[in-house]
């Protein structure tokens, strides 16, 4: 039976690393889903993506967070990375929905839910101002390495 | 968000898929005044709609609602949203749609909103129907991310879904896409 929800690749870190890359992503799917289970040794840091090695000021974000005391919202514009979450020294789970990633007509919108029980719950919407199909994803942070055991899985969703 | 025991493996196709693509609508040139899924089979446990949406409403942004089985009244919804400066919340106790998703409007060039709608136990005739949505659009200086829930006192199995612009937009724009998936139970 043809698979609608296909695991494309998984990376589990055997030692700490500054980044993880998924490359040569097939254009055969409709959406991508990046599922990440992350931890670091040092504390609060940014969970970042770059598409197709683009480091230009082509990314932006609108955030909604709850930290147990207050609800907050913030924004980032003309950024060089797609900021879609946080990494902490306790485990975080992050699910990034990358919608219509393979079309070559529209800008790309992602939407993310992230949870860290010790720190916050977060929802983000991001924009990558490029009409190029996404063929690679670089996952990184601002300051600290991902710890060993952090896992990243990329899924492809195929619409009828 | 639709991840129910998915194997993180590069092997695919040899197991019965729990997540089936049922129908897809991709809006062509000229736009679509309405988008619906009909004749939805009752063999799944839950449904998920994944959409990439722009309407012809004359602003950067708009909002989209969902209706079940052509029911146009009696929906309840609550939402939590962030629009860059403050978070906010809303509740509606008598609405014409279940859930409200934030989408792109006609003025935002090349930008489409992302919408994921989960409809739980859609074919269970012992339960009223409940949805959860995650949606948003960012316009590099404006925009909103929204989580919402909705329900309706409808115990009939859902056999059709309809989408509409809540701000008075009359069509969904070209390149908008709507995909319906069925999620199987054990």
PDB file of N, CA, C and O in Angstrom, chain B residues 85-119:
ATOM      1  N   UNK B  85       2.671  41.324  19.766  1.00  0.00           N
ATOM      2  CA  UNK B  85       2.861  42.216  20.904  1.00  0.00           C
ATOM      3  C   UNK B  85       2.249  41.643  22.167  1.00  0.00           C
ATOM      4  O   UNK B  85       2.864  41.618  23.228  1.00  0.00           O
ATOM      5  N   UNK B  86       1.040  41.157  22.031  1.00  0.00           N
ATOM      6  CA  UNK B  86       0.374  40.559  23.176  1.00  0.00           C
ATOM      7  C   UNK B  86      -0.298  39.266  22.757  1.00  0.00           C
ATOM      8  O   UNK B  86      -0.631  39.068  21.587  1.00  0.00           O
ATOM      9  N   UNK B  87      -0.493  38.388  23.741  1.00  0.00           N
ATOM     10  CA  UNK B  87      -1.331  37.225  23.499  1.00  0.00           C
ATOM     11  C   UNK B  87      -2.764  37.592  23.815  1.00  0.00           C
ATOM     12  O   UNK B  87      -3.034  38.515  24.574  1.00  0.00           O
ATOM     13  N   UNK B  88      -3.686  36.883  23.229  1.00  0.00           N
ATOM     14  CA  UNK B  88      -5.088  37.159  23.476  1.00  0.00           C
ATOM     15  C   UNK B  88      -5.909  35.896  23.401  1.00  0.00           C
ATOM     16  O   UNK B  88      -5.402  34.836  23.017  1.00  0.00           O
ATOM     17  N   UNK B  89      -7.157  36.013  23.792  1.00  0.00           N
ATOM     18  CA  UNK B  89      -8.047  34.859  23.779  1.00  0.00           C
ATOM     19  C   UNK B  89      -9.446  35.323  23.408  1.00  0.00           C
ATOM     20  O   UNK B  89      -9.798  36.488  23.578  1.00  0.00           O
ATOM     21  N   UNK B  90     -10.235  34.396  22.902  1.00  0.00           N
ATOM     22  CA  UNK B  90     -11.619  34.715  22.576  1.00  0.00           C
ATOM     23  C   UNK B  90     -12.487  33.492  22.803  1.00  0.00           C
ATOM     24  O   UNK B  90     -11.998  32.360  22.851  1.00  0.00           O
ATOM     25  N   UNK B  91     -13.774  33.717  22.941  1.00  0.00           N
ATOM     26  CA  UNK B  91     -14.739  32.637  23.052  1.00  0.00           C
ATOM     27  C   UNK B  91     -16.027  33.049  22.377  1.00  0.00           C
ATOM     28  O   UNK B  91     -16.456  34.194  22.481  1.00  0.00           O
ATOM     29  N   UNK B  92     -16.629  32.116  21.669  1.00  0.00           N
ATOM     30  CA  UNK B  92     -17.892  32.377  20.975  1.00  0.00           C
ATOM     31  C   UNK B  92     -18.837  31.234  21.293  1.00  0.00           C
ATOM     32  O   UNK B  92     -18.502  30.069  21.055  1.00  0.00           O
ATOM     33  N   UNK B  93     -19.989  31.550  21.842  1.00  0.00           N
ATOM     34  CA  UNK B  93     -20.906  30.490  22.260  1.00  0.00           C
ATOM     35  C   UNK B  93     -22.015  30.231  21.255  1.00  0.00           C
ATOM     36  O   UNK B  93     -22.824  29.339  21.448  1.00  0.00           O
ATOM     37  N   UNK B  94     -22.063  31.002  20.217  1.00  0.00           N
ATOM     38  CA  UNK B  94     -23.046  30.750  19.174  1.00  0.00           C
ATOM     39  C   UNK B  94     -22.452  31.203  17.856  1.00  0.00           C
ATOM     40  O   UNK B  94     -22.499  32.378  17.508  1.00  0.00           O
ATOM     41  N   UNK B  95     -21.853  30.262  17.154  1.00  0.00           N
ATOM     42  CA  UNK B  95     -21.124  30.584  15.938  1.00  0.00           C
ATOM     43  C   UNK B  95     -21.654  29.752  14.780  1.00  0.00           C
ATOM     44  O   UNK B  95     -22.331  28.730  14.975  1.00  0.00           O
ATOM     45  N   UNK B  96     -21.329  30.189  13.583  1.00  0.00           N
ATOM     46  CA  UNK B  96     -21.719  29.416  12.404  1.00  0.00           C
ATOM     47  C   UNK B  96     -20.631  28.446  11.944  1.00  0.00           C
ATOM     48  O   UNK B  96     -20.803  27.742  10.947  1.00  0.00           O
ATOM     49  N   UNK B  97     -19.498  28.423  12.679  1.00  0.00           N
ATOM     50  CA  UNK B  97     -18.430  27.495  12.324  1.00  0.00           C
ATOM     51  C   UNK B  97     -17.769  26.940  13.583  1.00  0.00           C
ATOM     52  O   UNK B  97     -17.841  27.538  14.657  1.00  0.00           O
ATOM     53  N   UNK B  98     -17.104  25.810  13.413  1.00  0.00           N
ATOM     54  CA  UNK B  98     -16.338  25.197  14.499  1.00  0.00           C
ATOM     55  C   UNK B  98     -14.888  25.575  14.310  1.00  0.00           C
ATOM     56  O   UNK B  98     -14.255  25.153  13.361  1.00  0.00           O
ATOM     57  N   UNK B  99     -14.342  26.328  15.229  1.00  0.00           N
ATOM     58  CA  UNK B  99     -12.943  26.703  15.102  1.00  0.00           C
ATOM     59  C   UNK B  99     -12.765  27.829  14.109  1.00  0.00           C
ATOM     60  O   UNK B  99     -13.512  27.968  13.143  1.00  0.00           O
ATOM     61  N   UNK B 100     -11.793  28.666  14.350  1.00  0.00           N
ATOM     62  CA  UNK B 100     -11.499  29.794  13.481  1.00  0.00           C
ATOM     63  C   UNK B 100     -10.007  29.776  13.203  1.00  0.00           C
ATOM     64  O   UNK B 100      -9.199  29.847  14.129  1.00  0.00           O
ATOM     65  N   UNK B 101      -9.641  29.658  11.947  1.00  0.00           N
ATOM     66  CA  UNK B 101      -8.242  29.566  11.555  1.00  0.00           C
ATOM     67  C   UNK B 101      -7.794  30.872  10.923  1.00  0.00           C
ATOM     68  O   UNK B 101      -8.528  31.482  10.139  1.00  0.00           O
ATOM     69  N   UNK B 102      -6.581  31.273  11.247  1.00  0.00           N
ATOM     70  CA  UNK B 102      -6.005  32.517  10.712  1.00  0.00           C
ATOM     71  C   UNK B 102      -5.330  32.193   9.395  1.00  0.00           C
ATOM     72  O   UNK B 102      -4.466  31.315   9.330  1.00  0.00           O
ATOM     73  N   UNK B 103      -5.732  32.898   8.340  1.00  0.00           N
ATOM     74  CA  UNK B 103      -5.193  32.615   7.012  1.00  0.00           C
ATOM     75  C   UNK B 103      -4.716  33.918   6.373  1.00  0.00           C
ATOM     76  O   UNK B 103      -4.896  34.999   6.919  1.00  0.00           O
ATOM     77  N   UNK B 104      -4.131  33.812   5.196  1.00  0.00           N
ATOM     78  CA  UNK B 104      -3.691  34.993   4.465  1.00  0.00           C
ATOM     79  C   UNK B 104      -4.835  35.549   3.630  1.00  0.00           C
ATOM     80  O   UNK B 104      -5.686  34.811   3.135  1.00  0.00           O
ATOM     81  N   UNK B 105      -4.862  36.855   3.486  1.00  0.00           N
ATOM     82  CA  UNK B 105      -5.815  37.531   2.614  1.00  0.00           C
ATOM     83  C   UNK B 105      -5.151  37.960   1.322  1.00  0.00           C
ATOM     84  O   UNK B 105      -3.965  37.687   1.063  1.00  0.00           O
ATOM     85  N   UNK B 106      -5.906  38.645   0.512  1.00  0.00           N
ATOM     86  CA  UNK B 106      -5.484  38.933  -0.847  1.00  0.00           C
ATOM     87  C   UNK B 106      -4.320  39.905  -0.941  1.00  0.00           C
ATOM     88  O   UNK B 106      -3.592  39.914  -1.946  1.00  0.00           O
ATOM     89  N   UNK B 107      -4.128  40.745   0.067  1.00  0.00           N
ATOM     90  CA  UNK B 107      -3.119  41.799  -0.021  1.00  0.00           C
ATOM     91  C   UNK B 107      -1.706  41.321   0.291  1.00  0.00           C
ATOM     92  O   UNK B 107      -0.741  42.063   0.070  1.00  0.00           O
ATOM     93  N   UNK B 108      -1.554  40.116   0.785  1.00  0.00           N
ATOM     94  CA  UNK B 108      -0.243  39.611   1.189  1.00  0.00           C
ATOM     95  C   UNK B 108       0.345  38.808   0.044  1.00  0.00           C
ATOM     96  O   UNK B 108       0.039  37.637  -0.129  1.00  0.00           O
ATOM     97  N   UNK B 109       1.198  39.442  -0.724  1.00  0.00           N
ATOM     98  CA  UNK B 109       1.698  38.822  -1.938  1.00  0.00           C
ATOM     99  C   UNK B 109       2.486  37.556  -1.652  1.00  0.00           C
ATOM    100  O   UNK B 109       3.421  37.558  -0.842  1.00  0.00           O
ATOM    101  N   UNK B 110       2.112  36.472  -2.316  1.00  0.00           N
ATOM    102  CA  UNK B 110       2.849  35.205  -2.266  1.00  0.00           C
ATOM    103  C   UNK B 110       2.773  34.474  -0.941  1.00  0.00           C
ATOM    104  O   UNK B 110       3.422  33.434  -0.785  1.00  0.00           O
ATOM    105  N   UNK B 111       2.002  35.000   0.026  1.00  0.00           N
ATOM    106  CA  UNK B 111       1.977  34.397   1.353  1.00  0.00           C
ATOM    107  C   UNK B 111       0.647  33.678   1.571  1.00  0.00           C
ATOM    108  O   UNK B 111      -0.414  34.230   1.281  1.00  0.00           O
ATOM    109  N   UNK B 112       0.719  32.478   2.085  1.00  0.00           N
ATOM    110  CA  UNK B 112      -0.442  31.656   2.389  1.00  0.00           C
ATOM    111  C   UNK B 112      -0.414  31.259   3.859  1.00  0.00           C
ATOM    112  O   UNK B 112       0.664  31.054   4.434  1.00  0.00           O
ATOM    113  N   UNK B 113      -1.580  31.159   4.461  1.00  0.00           N
ATOM    114  CA  UNK B 113      -1.666  30.703   5.837  1.00  0.00           C
ATOM    115  C   UNK B 113      -1.602  29.188   5.924  1.00  0.00           C
ATOM    116  O   UNK B 113      -1.986  28.477   4.998  1.00  0.00           O
ATOM    117  N   UNK B 114      -1.091  28.691   7.045  1.00  0.00           N
ATOM    118  CA  UNK B 114      -1.018  27.259   7.315  1.00  0.00           C
ATOM    119  C   UNK B 114      -2.103  26.888   8.311  1.00  0.00           C
ATOM    120  O   UNK B 114      -2.278  27.560   9.328  1.00  0.00           O
ATOM    121  N   UNK B 115      -2.827  25.815   8.017  1.00  0.00           N
ATOM    122  CA  UNK B 115      -3.953  25.402   8.849  1.00  0.00           C
ATOM    123  C   UNK B 115      -3.916  23.894   9.027  1.00  0.00           C
ATOM    124  O   UNK B 115      -3.809  23.153   8.043  1.00  0.00           O
ATOM    125  N   UNK B 116      -4.004  23.443  10.280  1.00  0.00           N
ATOM    126  CA  UNK B 116      -4.141  22.015  10.564  1.00  0.00           C
ATOM    127  C   UNK B 116      -5.332  21.852  11.507  1.00  0.00           C
ATOM    128  O   UNK B 116      -5.370  22.450  12.574  1.00  0.00           O
ATOM    129  N   UNK B 117      -6.292  21.064  11.075  1.00  0.00           N
ATOM    130  CA  UNK B 117      -7.527  20.854  11.833  1.00  0.00           C
ATOM    131  C   UNK B 117      -7.657  19.373  12.147  1.00  0.00           C
ATOM    132  O   UNK B 117      -7.629  18.543  11.236  1.00  0.00           O
ATOM    133  N   UNK B 118      -7.768  19.046  13.423  1.00  0.00           N
ATOM    134  CA  UNK B 118      -7.993  17.666  13.854  1.00  0.00           C
ATOM    135  C   UNK B 118      -9.446  17.513  14.297  1.00  0.00           C
ATOM    136  O   UNK B 118      -9.918  18.286  15.126  1.00  0.00           O
ATOM    137  N   UNK B 119     -10.113  16.523  13.739  1.00  0.00           N
ATOM    138  CA  UNK B 119     -11.523  16.263  14.050  1.00  0.00           C
ATOM    139  C   UNK B 119     -11.596  14.878  14.670  1.00  0.00           C
ATOM    140  O   UNK B 119     -11.309  13.871  14.013  1.00  0.00           O
TER     141      UNK B 119
END
